[in-house]
Amino acid sequence: GYYRQALGGFTVTALYDGYIDLNTQLLKGIQADDLQRLLARMFQDNTRGVQTAVNAYLVHTGEQLVLVDTGAGQCFGPTLGTLLDNLRASGYTPDAVDAVLLTHLHPDHLCGLVDRDGAAVFPKAKVWASQADADFWLSEQVAEAAPEGMRPFFKMARAAVAPYRAKGAFAAYQPGERLLAGVSVRPTPGHTPGHAGYLFEAAGKQLLLWGDIVHNHAVQFAQPEVAIEFDTDPQQ
């Protein structure tokens, strides 16, 4: 459920939230024969979809405990939502988290912010997301103009950040803004308007943490131009 490694003076703990079986028809920009060839080369069976992990990352900087993404929480089915159990198993508690950095505002990355009752899971944490993603996913006007099938994603995003916004613990940042010591933002728009990764640097070591840049390693490492249906701008 977790994996730990050192990064200079930082300690990085990868936390497993669970998995989802993604239908390979969601991948765009590749012929069906080429898709099957790449999957077979990596011995991936896609009879019921390809198993895709959902993870988050906890970084102890020595001064702060920083969580990158929060998993799916209660927003999806029984194969997801184990992040808190694995966080505790790794030796930490939710109330020890000082900051949450969201790569983007899709529900499988932010629904873990709240419990089943809609209360904040990380009571002491300040939550950060890009201004572009906040302007898009937290806007009721944008949600009303979106296709009906997308509207639940907007609702889940607003519900997840609501208790943090209510107490002034949610903040949106601009590109280039430095949020924390040893952490810088790397804009990676395309999957969402304000999608971003976070570069952690300590004692000459670097680690870039990102989410949903790659949805299937067998296909997209070989052909990075392949997009997925959830991308807001597949050309970026």
PDB file of C-alpha atoms in Angstrom:
ATOM      1  CA  GLY A   1       0.000   0.000   0.000  1.00  0.00           C
ATOM      2  CA  TYR A   2       2.975   2.378   0.225  1.00  0.00           C
ATOM      3  CA  TYR A   3       6.576   2.735  -0.933  1.00  0.00           C
ATOM      4  CA  ARG A   4       9.169   5.017   0.642  1.00  0.00           C
ATOM      5  CA  GLN A   5      12.356   6.539  -0.731  1.00  0.00           C
ATOM      6  CA  ALA A   6      14.805   9.297   0.215  1.00  0.00           C
ATOM      7  CA  LEU A   7      15.288  12.462  -1.826  1.00  0.00           C
ATOM      8  CA  GLY A   8      18.223  14.341  -0.378  1.00  0.00           C
ATOM      9  CA  GLY A   9      16.937  15.328   3.062  1.00  0.00           C
ATOM     10  CA  PHE A  10      13.318  14.711   2.083  1.00  0.00           C
ATOM     11  CA  THR A  11      11.372  11.481   2.595  1.00  0.00           C
ATOM     12  CA  VAL A  12       8.914  10.587  -0.165  1.00  0.00           C
ATOM     13  CA  THR A  13       6.144   8.041   0.436  1.00  0.00           C
ATOM     14  CA  ALA A  14       4.075   6.842  -2.506  1.00  0.00           C
ATOM     15  CA  LEU A  15       0.549   5.958  -1.365  1.00  0.00           C
ATOM     16  CA  TYR A  16      -1.703   3.544  -3.239  1.00  0.00           C
ATOM     17  CA  ASP A  17      -5.366   4.537  -3.424  1.00  0.00           C
ATOM     18  CA  GLY A  18      -6.513   1.644  -5.605  1.00  0.00           C
ATOM     19  CA  TYR A  19      -7.172   0.983  -9.266  1.00  0.00           C
ATOM     20  CA  ILE A  20      -9.702   1.395 -12.018  1.00  0.00           C
ATOM     21  CA  ASP A  21     -10.112  -0.681 -15.186  1.00  0.00           C
ATOM     22  CA  LEU A  22      -9.934   1.776 -18.074  1.00  0.00           C
ATOM     23  CA  ASN A  23     -11.488   0.855 -21.402  1.00  0.00           C
ATOM     24  CA  THR A  24      -8.752   1.157 -24.034  1.00  0.00           C
ATOM     25  CA  GLN A  25     -11.267   2.776 -26.400  1.00  0.00           C
ATOM     26  CA  LEU A  26     -10.795   5.906 -24.291  1.00  0.00           C
ATOM     27  CA  LEU A  27      -7.305   6.278 -25.792  1.00  0.00           C
ATOM     28  CA  LYS A  28      -7.397   8.563 -28.824  1.00  0.00           C
ATOM     29  CA  GLY A  29      -5.046   9.068 -31.758  1.00  0.00           C
ATOM     30  CA  ILE A  30      -4.020   5.459 -32.359  1.00  0.00           C
ATOM     31  CA  GLN A  31      -5.269   2.712 -34.649  1.00  0.00           C
ATOM     32  CA  ALA A  32      -6.858  -0.334 -33.011  1.00  0.00           C
ATOM     33  CA  ASP A  33      -4.241  -2.735 -34.430  1.00  0.00           C
ATOM     34  CA  ASP A  34      -1.367  -0.583 -33.161  1.00  0.00           C
ATOM     35  CA  LEU A  35      -3.039  -0.322 -29.765  1.00  0.00           C
ATOM     36  CA  GLN A  36      -3.358  -4.096 -29.430  1.00  0.00           C
ATOM     37  CA  ARG A  37       0.231  -4.596 -30.580  1.00  0.00           C
ATOM     38  CA  LEU A  38       1.594  -2.254 -27.907  1.00  0.00           C
ATOM     39  CA  LEU A  39      -0.550  -3.808 -25.182  1.00  0.00           C
ATOM     40  CA  ALA A  40       0.531  -7.321 -26.181  1.00  0.00           C
ATOM     41  CA  ARG A  41       4.199  -6.282 -26.156  1.00  0.00           C
ATOM     42  CA  MET A  42       3.810  -5.454 -22.459  1.00  0.00           C
ATOM     43  CA  PHE A  43       1.640  -8.530 -21.792  1.00  0.00           C
ATOM     44  CA  GLN A  44      -1.377  -6.395 -20.902  1.00  0.00           C
ATOM     45  CA  ASP A  45      -4.773  -8.055 -21.156  1.00  0.00           C
ATOM     46  CA  ASN A  46      -7.519  -5.547 -21.902  1.00  0.00           C
ATOM     47  CA  THR A  47     -10.465  -7.941 -21.981  1.00  0.00           C
ATOM     48  CA  ARG A  48     -12.117  -6.032 -19.130  1.00  0.00           C
ATOM     49  CA  GLY A  49     -10.124  -2.837 -19.559  1.00  0.00           C
ATOM     50  CA  VAL A  50      -6.557  -2.138 -18.487  1.00  0.00           C
ATOM     51  CA  GLN A  51      -5.899  -1.840 -14.763  1.00  0.00           C
ATOM     52  CA  THR A  52      -4.725   1.702 -13.999  1.00  0.00           C
ATOM     53  CA  ALA A  53      -3.441   2.670 -10.563  1.00  0.00           C
ATOM     54  CA  VAL A  54      -4.421   5.786  -8.624  1.00  0.00           C
ATOM     55  CA  ASN A  55      -1.632   7.051  -6.359  1.00  0.00           C
ATOM     56  CA  ALA A  56      -0.714  10.028  -4.203  1.00  0.00           C
ATOM     57  CA  TYR A  57       2.611  11.144  -2.757  1.00  0.00           C
ATOM     58  CA  LEU A  58       3.484  12.275   0.740  1.00  0.00           C
ATOM     59  CA  VAL A  59       6.694  14.293   1.090  1.00  0.00           C
ATOM     60  CA  HIS A  60       8.260  15.017   4.474  1.00  0.00           C
ATOM     61  CA  THR A  61      10.579  17.982   3.978  1.00  0.00           C
ATOM     62  CA  GLY A  62      11.781  18.045   7.571  1.00  0.00           C
ATOM     63  CA  GLU A  63       9.684  21.155   8.141  1.00  0.00           C
ATOM     64  CA  GLN A  64       6.377  20.258   6.512  1.00  0.00           C
ATOM     65  CA  LEU A  65       4.360  17.228   5.495  1.00  0.00           C
ATOM     66  CA  VAL A  66       3.150  17.789   1.923  1.00  0.00           C
ATOM     67  CA  LEU A  67       0.600  15.575   0.165  1.00  0.00           C
ATOM     68  CA  VAL A  68       0.389  15.615  -3.633  1.00  0.00           C
ATOM     69  CA  ASP A  69      -3.159  14.556  -4.607  1.00  0.00           C
ATOM     70  CA  THR A  70      -5.589  12.742  -2.315  1.00  0.00           C
ATOM     71  CA  GLY A  71      -7.065   9.820  -4.260  1.00  0.00           C
ATOM     72  CA  ALA A  72     -10.691   9.117  -5.088  1.00  0.00           C
ATOM     73  CA  GLY A  73     -12.164   9.062  -1.589  1.00  0.00           C
ATOM     74  CA  GLN A  74     -15.835   8.050  -1.743  1.00  0.00           C
ATOM     75  CA  CYS A  75     -16.386   9.242  -5.330  1.00  0.00           C
ATOM     76  CA  PHE A  76     -15.808   5.920  -7.083  1.00  0.00           C
ATOM     77  CA  GLY A  77     -16.293   2.217  -6.493  1.00  0.00           C
ATOM     78  CA  PRO A  78     -14.814  -0.315  -4.069  1.00  0.00           C
ATOM     79  CA  THR A  79     -11.490  -0.697  -5.892  1.00  0.00           C
ATOM     80  CA  LEU A  80     -10.510   2.849  -4.898  1.00  0.00           C
ATOM     81  CA  GLY A  81     -10.431   4.918  -1.720  1.00  0.00           C
ATOM     82  CA  THR A  82      -7.729   3.151   0.332  1.00  0.00           C
ATOM     83  CA  LEU A  83      -5.344   6.100   0.579  1.00  0.00           C
ATOM     84  CA  LEU A  84      -6.056   6.958   4.218  1.00  0.00           C
ATOM     85  CA  ASP A  85      -5.546   3.370   5.333  1.00  0.00           C
ATOM     86  CA  ASN A  86      -2.203   3.290   3.563  1.00  0.00           C
ATOM     87  CA  LEU A  87      -1.214   6.719   4.865  1.00  0.00           C
ATOM     88  CA  ARG A  88      -1.754   5.473   8.415  1.00  0.00           C
ATOM     89  CA  ALA A  89       0.024   2.200   7.662  1.00  0.00           C
ATOM     90  CA  SER A  90       3.046   4.216   6.496  1.00  0.00           C
ATOM     91  CA  GLY A  91       3.289   5.863   9.927  1.00  0.00           C
ATOM     92  CA  TYR A  92       1.492   9.173   9.379  1.00  0.00           C
ATOM     93  CA  THR A  93      -1.912  10.591  10.293  1.00  0.00           C
ATOM     94  CA  PRO A  94      -4.209  12.888   8.266  1.00  0.00           C
ATOM     95  CA  ASP A  95      -4.065  15.653  10.870  1.00  0.00           C
ATOM     96  CA  ALA A  96      -0.269  15.828  10.465  1.00  0.00           C
ATOM     97  CA  VAL A  97      -0.512  16.964   6.827  1.00  0.00           C
ATOM     98  CA  ASP A  98       0.408  20.644   6.447  1.00  0.00           C
ATOM     99  CA  ALA A  99      -0.253  21.181   2.741  1.00  0.00           C
ATOM    100  CA  VAL A 100      -2.070  19.448  -0.104  1.00  0.00           C
ATOM    101  CA  LEU A 101      -0.949  20.171  -3.671  1.00  0.00           C
ATOM    102  CA  LEU A 102      -3.437  19.074  -6.328  1.00  0.00           C
ATOM    103  CA  THR A 103      -2.143  18.221  -9.788  1.00  0.00           C
ATOM    104  CA  HIS A 104      -5.649  18.897 -11.118  1.00  0.00           C
ATOM    105  CA  LEU A 105      -9.262  18.892 -10.007  1.00  0.00           C
ATOM    106  CA  HIS A 106     -10.526  15.567 -11.324  1.00  0.00           C
ATOM    107  CA  PRO A 107     -12.406  13.560  -8.670  1.00  0.00           C
ATOM    108  CA  ASP A 108      -9.924  10.675  -8.511  1.00  0.00           C
ATOM    109  CA  HIS A 109      -7.289  13.194  -7.396  1.00  0.00           C
ATOM    110  CA  LEU A 110      -9.247  15.413  -4.998  1.00  0.00           C
ATOM    111  CA  CYS A 111     -12.258  13.547  -3.589  1.00  0.00           C
ATOM    112  CA  GLY A 112     -10.010  12.216  -0.822  1.00  0.00           C
ATOM    113  CA  LEU A 113     -10.038  15.724   0.640  1.00  0.00           C
ATOM    114  CA  VAL A 114     -13.353  14.974   2.355  1.00  0.00           C
ATOM    115  CA  ASP A 115     -14.966  12.062   4.167  1.00  0.00           C
ATOM    116  CA  ARG A 116     -18.346  10.474   3.531  1.00  0.00           C
ATOM    117  CA  ASP A 117     -20.052  13.331   5.399  1.00  0.00           C
ATOM    118  CA  GLY A 118     -18.267  16.058   3.451  1.00  0.00           C
ATOM    119  CA  ALA A 119     -15.960  17.057   6.304  1.00  0.00           C
ATOM    120  CA  ALA A 120     -12.291  17.924   5.796  1.00  0.00           C
ATOM    121  CA  VAL A 121     -10.035  14.868   6.105  1.00  0.00           C
ATOM    122  CA  PHE A 122      -6.893  16.997   6.545  1.00  0.00           C
ATOM    123  CA  PRO A 123      -7.995  19.541   9.166  1.00  0.00           C
ATOM    124  CA  LYS A 124      -4.705  21.473   9.416  1.00  0.00           C
ATOM    125  CA  ALA A 125      -3.793  21.489   5.737  1.00  0.00           C
ATOM    126  CA  LYS A 126      -3.838  24.341   3.256  1.00  0.00           C
ATOM    127  CA  VAL A 127      -4.970  23.095  -0.158  1.00  0.00           C
ATOM    128  CA  TRP A 128      -3.417  24.446  -3.367  1.00  0.00           C
ATOM    129  CA  ALA A 129      -4.561  24.158  -6.993  1.00  0.00           C
ATOM    130  CA  SER A 130      -3.804  26.142 -10.130  1.00  0.00           C
ATOM    131  CA  GLN A 131      -5.915  29.201 -10.842  1.00  0.00           C
ATOM    132  CA  ALA A 132      -6.802  27.896 -14.314  1.00  0.00           C
ATOM    133  CA  ASP A 133      -8.159  24.634 -12.926  1.00  0.00           C
ATOM    134  CA  ALA A 134     -10.046  26.431 -10.154  1.00  0.00           C
ATOM    135  CA  ASP A 135     -11.589  28.838 -12.663  1.00  0.00           C
ATOM    136  CA  PHE A 136     -12.767  25.892 -14.748  1.00  0.00           C
ATOM    137  CA  TRP A 137     -13.795  23.091 -12.359  1.00  0.00           C
ATOM    138  CA  LEU A 138     -15.170  25.245  -9.534  1.00  0.00           C
ATOM    139  CA  SER A 139     -17.273  27.484 -11.762  1.00  0.00           C
ATOM    140  CA  GLU A 140     -21.016  26.876 -11.759  1.00  0.00           C
ATOM    141  CA  GLN A 141     -21.264  28.821 -15.014  1.00  0.00           C
ATOM    142  CA  VAL A 142     -18.740  26.568 -16.765  1.00  0.00           C
ATOM    143  CA  ALA A 143     -20.518  23.516 -15.349  1.00  0.00           C
ATOM    144  CA  GLU A 144     -23.880  24.658 -16.706  1.00  0.00           C
ATOM    145  CA  ALA A 145     -22.388  25.068 -20.187  1.00  0.00           C
ATOM    146  CA  ALA A 146     -20.638  21.669 -20.102  1.00  0.00           C
ATOM    147  CA  PRO A 147     -22.105  18.463 -21.571  1.00  0.00           C
ATOM    148  CA  GLU A 148     -24.509  16.806 -19.149  1.00  0.00           C
ATOM    149  CA  GLY A 149     -22.239  13.781 -18.705  1.00  0.00           C
ATOM    150  CA  MET A 150     -19.438  16.011 -17.398  1.00  0.00           C
ATOM    151  CA  ARG A 151     -21.477  17.952 -14.856  1.00  0.00           C
ATOM    152  CA  PRO A 152     -21.049  15.463 -11.974  1.00  0.00           C
ATOM    153  CA  PHE A 153     -17.274  16.048 -12.178  1.00  0.00           C
ATOM    154  CA  PHE A 154     -17.788  19.755 -11.508  1.00  0.00           C
ATOM    155  CA  LYS A 155     -20.119  19.010  -8.602  1.00  0.00           C
ATOM    156  CA  MET A 156     -17.638  16.583  -7.019  1.00  0.00           C
ATOM    157  CA  ALA A 157     -14.820  19.135  -7.340  1.00  0.00           C
ATOM    158  CA  ARG A 158     -16.830  21.867  -5.632  1.00  0.00           C
ATOM    159  CA  ALA A 159     -17.904  19.502  -2.837  1.00  0.00           C
ATOM    160  CA  ALA A 160     -14.343  18.307  -2.213  1.00  0.00           C
ATOM    161  CA  VAL A 161     -12.864  21.766  -1.702  1.00  0.00           C
ATOM    162  CA  ALA A 162     -15.925  23.281   0.025  1.00  0.00           C
ATOM    163  CA  PRO A 163     -14.875  22.801   3.681  1.00  0.00           C
ATOM    164  CA  TYR A 164     -11.404  24.169   2.942  1.00  0.00           C
ATOM    165  CA  ARG A 165     -12.758  27.184   1.085  1.00  0.00           C
ATOM    166  CA  ALA A 166     -15.165  27.860   3.944  1.00  0.00           C
ATOM    167  CA  LYS A 167     -12.314  28.279   6.420  1.00  0.00           C
ATOM    168  CA  GLY A 168      -9.925  30.050   4.055  1.00  0.00           C
ATOM    169  CA  ALA A 169      -7.674  27.017   3.622  1.00  0.00           C
ATOM    170  CA  PHE A 170      -7.982  26.751  -0.171  1.00  0.00           C
ATOM    171  CA  ALA A 171      -5.760  28.828  -2.442  1.00  0.00           C
ATOM    172  CA  ALA A 172      -5.281  29.055  -6.201  1.00  0.00           C
ATOM    173  CA  TYR A 173      -1.830  29.884  -7.570  1.00  0.00           C
ATOM    174  CA  GLN A 174      -0.596  31.508 -10.757  1.00  0.00           C
ATOM    175  CA  PRO A 175       2.047  29.965 -13.078  1.00  0.00           C
ATOM    176  CA  GLY A 176       5.559  30.545 -11.771  1.00  0.00           C
ATOM    177  CA  GLU A 177       4.468  31.112  -8.193  1.00  0.00           C
ATOM    178  CA  ARG A 178       6.606  29.323  -5.581  1.00  0.00           C
ATOM    179  CA  LEU A 179       4.374  27.692  -2.989  1.00  0.00           C
ATOM    180  CA  LEU A 180       6.698  26.041  -0.477  1.00  0.00           C
ATOM    181  CA  ALA A 181      10.430  25.824   0.221  1.00  0.00           C
ATOM    182  CA  GLY A 182      11.965  23.173  -2.019  1.00  0.00           C
ATOM    183  CA  VAL A 183       8.846  22.861  -4.188  1.00  0.00           C
ATOM    184  CA  SER A 184       8.134  24.538  -7.528  1.00  0.00           C
ATOM    185  CA  VAL A 185       5.234  24.250  -9.968  1.00  0.00           C
ATOM    186  CA  ARG A 186       5.703  22.817 -13.452  1.00  0.00           C
ATOM    187  CA  PRO A 187       2.694  23.645 -15.664  1.00  0.00           C
ATOM    188  CA  THR A 188       1.540  20.665 -17.760  1.00  0.00           C
ATOM    189  CA  PRO A 189      -1.800  21.810 -19.235  1.00  0.00           C
ATOM    190  CA  GLY A 190      -3.785  19.617 -21.591  1.00  0.00           C
ATOM    191  CA  HIS A 191      -5.379  16.973 -19.424  1.00  0.00           C
ATOM    192  CA  THR A 192      -7.091  19.877 -17.645  1.00  0.00           C
ATOM    193  CA  PRO A 193      -6.713  23.638 -18.259  1.00  0.00           C
ATOM    194  CA  GLY A 194      -4.436  24.172 -15.259  1.00  0.00           C
ATOM    195  CA  HIS A 195      -2.884  20.731 -14.891  1.00  0.00           C
ATOM    196  CA  ALA A 196       0.481  20.898 -13.098  1.00  0.00           C
ATOM    197  CA  GLY A 197       3.303  18.809 -11.693  1.00  0.00           C
ATOM    198  CA  TYR A 198       5.434  19.614  -8.657  1.00  0.00           C
ATOM    199  CA  LEU A 199       9.214  19.560  -8.634  1.00  0.00           C
ATOM    200  CA  PHE A 200      10.720  18.704  -5.241  1.00  0.00           C
ATOM    201  CA  GLU A 201      14.397  19.585  -4.768  1.00  0.00           C
ATOM    202  CA  ALA A 202      16.623  18.673  -1.834  1.00  0.00           C
ATOM    203  CA  ALA A 203      20.411  18.446  -1.497  1.00  0.00           C
ATOM    204  CA  GLY A 204      20.917  18.442  -5.249  1.00  0.00           C
ATOM    205  CA  LYS A 205      18.293  15.755  -5.868  1.00  0.00           C
ATOM    206  CA  GLN A 206      15.098  16.334  -7.833  1.00  0.00           C
ATOM    207  CA  LEU A 207      11.810  14.495  -8.166  1.00  0.00           C
ATOM    208  CA  LEU A 208       8.945  15.619 -10.410  1.00  0.00           C
ATOM    209  CA  LEU A 209       5.558  14.395  -9.185  1.00  0.00           C
ATOM    210  CA  TRP A 210       2.709  14.435 -11.687  1.00  0.00           C
ATOM    211  CA  GLY A 211      -0.629  12.787 -12.232  1.00  0.00           C
ATOM    212  CA  ASP A 212      -2.428  11.633 -15.381  1.00  0.00           C
ATOM    213  CA  ILE A 213       0.269  12.608 -17.853  1.00  0.00           C
ATOM    214  CA  VAL A 214       0.307   8.912 -18.790  1.00  0.00           C
ATOM    215  CA  HIS A 215      -2.738   6.674 -18.410  1.00  0.00           C
ATOM    216  CA  ASN A 216      -1.279   3.570 -20.026  1.00  0.00           C
ATOM    217  CA  HIS A 217       2.472   2.986 -19.955  1.00  0.00           C
ATOM    218  CA  ALA A 218       2.427   0.323 -22.680  1.00  0.00           C
ATOM    219  CA  VAL A 219       0.861   2.686 -25.202  1.00  0.00           C
ATOM    220  CA  GLN A 220       1.835   6.227 -24.255  1.00  0.00           C
ATOM    221  CA  PHE A 221       5.523   5.696 -23.514  1.00  0.00           C
ATOM    222  CA  ALA A 222       5.824   4.290 -27.040  1.00  0.00           C
ATOM    223  CA  GLN A 223       3.522   6.906 -28.592  1.00  0.00           C
ATOM    224  CA  PRO A 224       3.342  10.020 -26.364  1.00  0.00           C
ATOM    225  CA  GLU A 225       0.988  11.752 -28.791  1.00  0.00           C
ATOM    226  CA  VAL A 226      -1.825   9.366 -27.812  1.00  0.00           C
ATOM    227  CA  ALA A 227      -4.416  11.229 -25.721  1.00  0.00           C
ATOM    228  CA  ILE A 228      -7.315  10.073 -23.585  1.00  0.00           C
ATOM    229  CA  GLU A 229     -10.945  11.071 -23.856  1.00  0.00           C
ATOM    230  CA  PHE A 230     -10.795  12.981 -20.540  1.00  0.00           C
ATOM    231  CA  ASP A 231      -8.191  15.467 -21.862  1.00  0.00           C
ATOM    232  CA  THR A 232      -9.631  18.961 -22.210  1.00  0.00           C
ATOM    233  CA  ASP A 233      -7.026  19.821 -24.862  1.00  0.00           C
ATOM    234  CA  PRO A 234      -5.419  16.709 -26.450  1.00  0.00           C
ATOM    235  CA  GLN A 235      -3.087  18.881 -28.561  1.00  0.00           C
ATOM    236  CA  GLN A 236      -1.159  20.293 -25.597  1.00  0.00           C
TER     237      GLN A 236
END
